[in-house]
Coordinates of N, CA, C and O in Angstrom, one line a residue:
X1 N 43.0 15.9 41.5 CA 44.0 15.0 40.9 C 43.6 14.5 39.6 O 42.4 14.1 39.4
X2 N 44.4 14.6 38.6 CA 44.1 14.2 37.2 C 45.1 13.2 36.7 O 46.3 13.4 36.7
X3 N 44.6 12.0 36.3 CA 45.4 11.0 35.8 C 45.9 11.2 34.4 O 45.6 12.2 33.7
X4 N 46.7 10.3 33.9 CA 47.2 10.4 32.5 C 46.1 10.3 31.4 O 45.2 9.6 31.6
X5 N 46.3 11.0 30.3 CA 45.5 10.8 29.1 C 44.0 11.2 29.4 O 43.1 10.7 28.8
X6 N 43.8 12.1 30.3 CA 42.4 12.6 30.6 C 42.2 13.7 29.5 O 43.0 14.5 29.2
X7 N 41.0 13.7 29.0 CA 40.5 14.7 28.0 C 39.3 15.4 28.5 O 38.4 14.8 29.0
X8 N 39.4 16.8 28.4 CA 38.3 17.6 28.8 C 37.9 18.4 27.6 O 38.6 19.3 27.1
X9 N 36.6 18.2 27.1 CA 36.1 18.9 26.0 C 35.0 19.9 26.5 O 33.9 19.4 27.0
X10 N 35.2 21.2 26.2 CA 34.1 22.1 26.6 C 33.3 22.5 25.3 O 32.5 23.5 25.3
X11 N 33.5 21.8 24.2 CA 32.9 22.1 23.0 C 32.7 20.9 22.1 O 33.4 19.9 22.3
X12 N 31.7 21.0 21.2 CA 31.5 19.9 20.2 C 32.4 20.3 18.9 O 32.5 19.4 18.0
X13 N 32.9 21.5 18.9 CA 33.8 22.0 17.8 C 33.0 22.2 16.5 O 33.6 22.6 15.5
X14 N 31.7 22.0 16.5 CA 30.9 22.3 15.3 C 29.4 22.3 15.6 O 29.0 21.8 16.6
X15 N 28.6 22.8 14.7 CA 27.2 22.8 14.9 C 26.7 21.5 14.3 O 27.4 20.8 13.5
X16 N 25.5 21.1 14.6 CA 24.9 19.9 14.1 C 23.9 20.3 13.0 O 23.1 21.2 13.2
X17 N 23.9 19.6 11.9 CA 23.0 19.9 10.7 C 23.1 21.4 10.3 O 22.0 22.0 10.0
X18 N 24.2 22.0 10.4 CA 24.4 23.4 10.0 C 23.5 24.4 10.7 O 23.2 25.4 10.2
X19 N 23.1 24.0 11.9 CA 22.2 24.9 12.7 C 23.2 25.8 13.5 O 23.8 25.4 14.5
X20 N 23.2 27.1 13.1 CA 24.1 28.0 13.7 C 23.7 28.4 15.1 O 24.4 29.1 15.9
X21 N 22.4 28.1 15.5 CA 21.9 28.5 16.8 C 22.3 27.4 17.9 O 22.0 27.6 19.0
X22 N 22.9 26.3 17.4 CA 23.3 25.3 18.4 C 24.3 25.8 19.4 O 25.2 26.6 19.0
X23 N 24.1 25.5 20.6 CA 25.1 25.9 21.7 C 26.2 24.8 21.7 O 26.0 23.8 22.5
X24 N 27.2 24.9 20.9 CA 28.2 23.8 20.9 C 29.3 24.0 21.8 O 30.3 23.3 21.7
X25 N 29.2 25.0 22.7 CA 30.3 25.2 23.7 C 29.6 25.4 25.1 O 28.6 26.1 25.1
X26 N 30.1 24.9 26.1 CA 29.6 25.0 27.5 C 30.7 24.8 28.5 O 31.4 23.8 28.4
X27 N 30.7 25.6 29.5 CA 31.8 25.5 30.5 C 31.7 24.2 31.3 O 30.6 23.6 31.5
X28 N 32.9 23.8 31.8 CA 33.0 22.6 32.7 C 33.4 23.1 34.1 O 34.3 24.0 34.2
X29 N 32.8 22.6 35.1 CA 33.1 23.0 36.5 C 33.8 21.8 37.2 O 33.2 20.7 37.2
X30 N 35.0 22.0 37.7 CA 35.6 20.9 38.5 C 35.8 21.4 39.9 O 36.5 22.4 40.1
X31 N 35.2 20.8 40.9 CA 35.2 21.2 42.3 C 36.5 20.9 43.0 O 37.5 20.5 42.3
X32 N 36.5 21.1 44.3 CA 37.7 20.8 45.1 C 37.8 19.3 45.4 O 36.8 18.6 45.5
X33 N 39.0 18.9 45.5 CA 39.3 17.5 45.9 C 38.6 16.5 45.0 O 37.9 15.6 45.5
X34 N 38.8 16.7 43.7 CA 38.2 15.8 42.7 C 39.3 14.9 42.1 O 40.4 15.4 41.9
X35 N 39.0 13.7 41.9 CA 40.0 12.7 41.3 C 39.4 12.3 40.0 O 38.4 11.6 39.9
X36 N 40.1 12.6 38.9 CA 39.7 12.1 37.5 C 40.8 11.1 37.1 O 41.9 11.5 36.9
X37 N 40.4 9.8 37.1 CA 41.4 8.8 36.8 C 41.8 8.7 35.3 O 41.1 9.3 34.4
X38 N 42.8 8.0 35.0 CA 43.4 7.9 33.7 C 42.4 7.5 32.6 O 41.5 6.7 32.8
X39 N 42.7 8.1 31.4 CA 41.9 7.8 30.2 C 40.5 8.2 30.2 O 39.7 7.7 29.4
X40 N 40.1 9.0 31.1 CA 38.7 9.5 31.2 C 38.5 10.7 30.3 O 39.4 11.4 30.0
X41 N 37.2 10.9 29.9 CA 36.8 12.0 29.1 C 35.7 12.7 29.7 O 34.7 12.1 30.1
X42 N 35.8 14.0 29.9 CA 34.8 14.9 30.5 C 34.2 15.8 29.4 O 35.0 16.5 28.7
X43 N 32.9 15.7 29.2 CA 32.3 16.4 28.1 C 31.7 17.7 28.5 O 31.5 18.0 29.7
X44 N 31.3 18.6 27.6 CA 30.9 20.0 27.8 C 29.7 20.0 28.8 O 28.9 19.2 28.9
X45 N 29.7 21.1 29.6 CA 28.6 21.4 30.5 C 28.5 20.6 31.8 O 27.6 20.7 32.5
X46 N 29.5 19.7 32.0 CA 29.5 18.8 33.2 C 30.0 19.5 34.4 O 30.9 20.3 34.4
X47 N 29.4 19.2 35.6 CA 29.8 19.7 36.9 C 30.3 18.5 37.7 O 29.5 17.6 37.9
X48 N 31.6 18.6 38.1 CA 32.1 17.6 38.9 C 32.2 18.2 40.3 O 33.0 19.0 40.6
X49 N 31.3 17.8 41.2 CA 31.2 18.4 42.5 C 32.3 17.9 43.5 O 33.0 17.0 43.2
X50 N 32.5 18.7 44.5 CA 33.5 18.4 45.5 C 33.6 17.0 46.0 O 32.6 16.4 46.3
X51 N 34.8 16.4 46.0 CA 35.1 15.1 46.6 C 34.7 13.9 45.7 O 34.7 12.8 46.1
X52 N 34.3 14.2 44.5 CA 33.9 13.1 43.6 C 35.1 12.4 42.9 O 36.2 13.0 42.9
X53 N 34.8 11.2 42.4 CA 35.9 10.4 41.8 C 35.3 9.9 40.4 O 34.2 9.4 40.4
X54 N 36.1 10.1 39.4 CA 35.7 9.6 38.1 C 36.6 8.4 37.8 O 37.8 8.5 37.8
X55 N 36.0 7.2 37.6 CA 36.8 6.0 37.4 C 37.5 6.0 36.1 O 37.2 6.7 35.2
X56 N 38.6 5.2 36.0 CA 39.4 5.1 34.8 C 38.5 4.7 33.6 O 37.6 4.0 33.7
X57 N 38.9 5.3 32.4 CA 38.2 5.0 31.1 C 36.8 5.5 31.0 O 36.1 5.1 30.1
X58 N 36.3 6.3 32.0 CA 34.9 6.7 31.9 C 34.7 7.9 31.0 O 35.6 8.7 30.7
X59 N 33.5 8.0 30.4 CA 33.1 9.1 29.6 C 32.0 9.8 30.4 O 30.9 9.2 30.6
X60 N 32.2 11.0 30.8 CA 31.2 11.7 31.7 C 30.4 12.7 30.9 O 30.9 13.6 30.3
X61 N 29.1 12.4 30.8 CA 28.2 13.2 30.1 C 27.3 14.1 31.0 O 26.7 15.1 30.5
X62 N 27.1 13.7 32.2 CA 26.2 14.3 33.2 C 26.9 14.7 34.5 O 28.0 14.2 34.8
X63 N 26.3 15.6 35.2 CA 26.9 16.1 36.5 C 27.1 14.9 37.5 O 26.4 13.9 37.5
X64 N 28.2 15.1 38.3 CA 28.5 14.1 39.3 C 28.3 14.8 40.6 O 28.8 15.9 40.8
X65 N 27.5 14.2 41.5 CA 27.2 14.8 42.8 C 28.4 14.7 43.8 O 29.3 13.9 43.6
X66 N 28.3 15.5 44.9 CA 29.4 15.5 45.9 C 29.6 14.0 46.4 O 28.7 13.3 46.7
X67 N 30.9 13.7 46.5 CA 31.4 12.4 47.1 C 30.8 11.2 46.4 O 30.6 10.1 47.0
X68 N 30.6 11.2 45.1 CA 30.2 10.1 44.3 C 31.4 9.5 43.6 O 32.2 10.2 43.1
X69 N 31.4 8.2 43.4 CA 32.3 7.5 42.5 C 31.5 7.1 41.3 O 30.5 6.4 41.4
X70 N 31.9 7.6 40.1 CA 31.2 7.3 38.9 C 32.1 6.7 37.8 O 33.2 7.2 37.7
X71 N 31.6 5.7 37.1 CA 32.3 5.2 36.0 C 31.3 4.8 35.0 O 30.1 5.1 35.1
X72 N 31.7 4.1 33.9 CA 30.8 3.6 32.9 C 31.3 2.6 32.0 O 32.5 2.5 31.9
X73 N 30.4 1.9 31.5 CA 30.7 0.9 30.4 C 29.5 1.1 29.5 O 28.5 0.4 29.7
X74 N 29.5 2.0 28.7 CA 28.4 2.4 27.8 C 27.5 3.5 28.4 O 27.4 4.5 27.8
X75 N 27.0 3.3 29.6 CA 26.1 4.3 30.2 C 26.8 4.7 31.6 O 27.2 3.9 32.4
X76 N 26.9 6.0 31.8 CA 27.4 6.6 33.0 C 26.6 6.0 34.2 O 25.4 6.0 34.2
X77 N 27.4 5.5 35.2 CA 26.7 4.8 36.4 C 27.4 5.3 37.7 O 28.6 5.3 37.8
X78 N 26.5 5.6 38.7 CA 27.0 5.8 40.0 C 27.4 4.5 40.6 O 26.6 3.6 40.7
X79 N 28.6 4.3 41.0 CA 29.1 3.1 41.6 C 29.0 3.1 43.1 O 28.6 2.1 43.7
X80 N 29.2 4.3 43.7 CA 29.1 4.3 45.2 C 28.9 5.8 45.6 O 29.3 6.7 44.9
X81 N 28.1 6.0 46.6 CA 27.9 7.3 47.2 C 28.6 7.5 48.5 O 29.0 6.5 49.1
X82 N 28.8 8.7 48.9 CA 29.4 9.1 50.2 C 30.8 8.5 50.4 O 31.2 8.0 51.4
X83 N 31.6 8.6 49.3 CA 33.0 8.1 49.4 C 33.9 9.2 50.0 O 33.6 10.4 50.0
X84 N 35.0 8.8 50.5 CA 36.1 9.6 51.0 C 37.4 9.1 50.4 O 37.6 7.9 50.5
X85 N 38.2 9.9 49.8 CA 39.5 9.4 49.3 C 40.6 10.3 49.8 O 40.4 11.5 50.1
X86 N 41.8 9.7 49.9 CA 42.9 10.4 50.4 C 44.0 10.2 49.4 O 44.2 9.2 48.8
X87 N 44.8 11.3 49.3 CA 46.0 11.2 48.4 C 47.1 10.6 49.0 O 47.4 10.7 50.1

């Protein structure tokens, strides 16, 4: 389930310091039964495991494990483990 205004970036869209060897693109994996709440941003190379929830307004830089609720206010933070959500 994906909320409004969610942004998913699989690229930085440019190299850094003109370094052409930079890997500025990386796939994103979104598992089964994942909820990405409104206004969240998912960045390149992230894996959202089955059953996880991304809180509203979060910026996700790192993988989220199965059944985790993750949000952030400056730094990505696990809010709760072993969650179950229903639609």
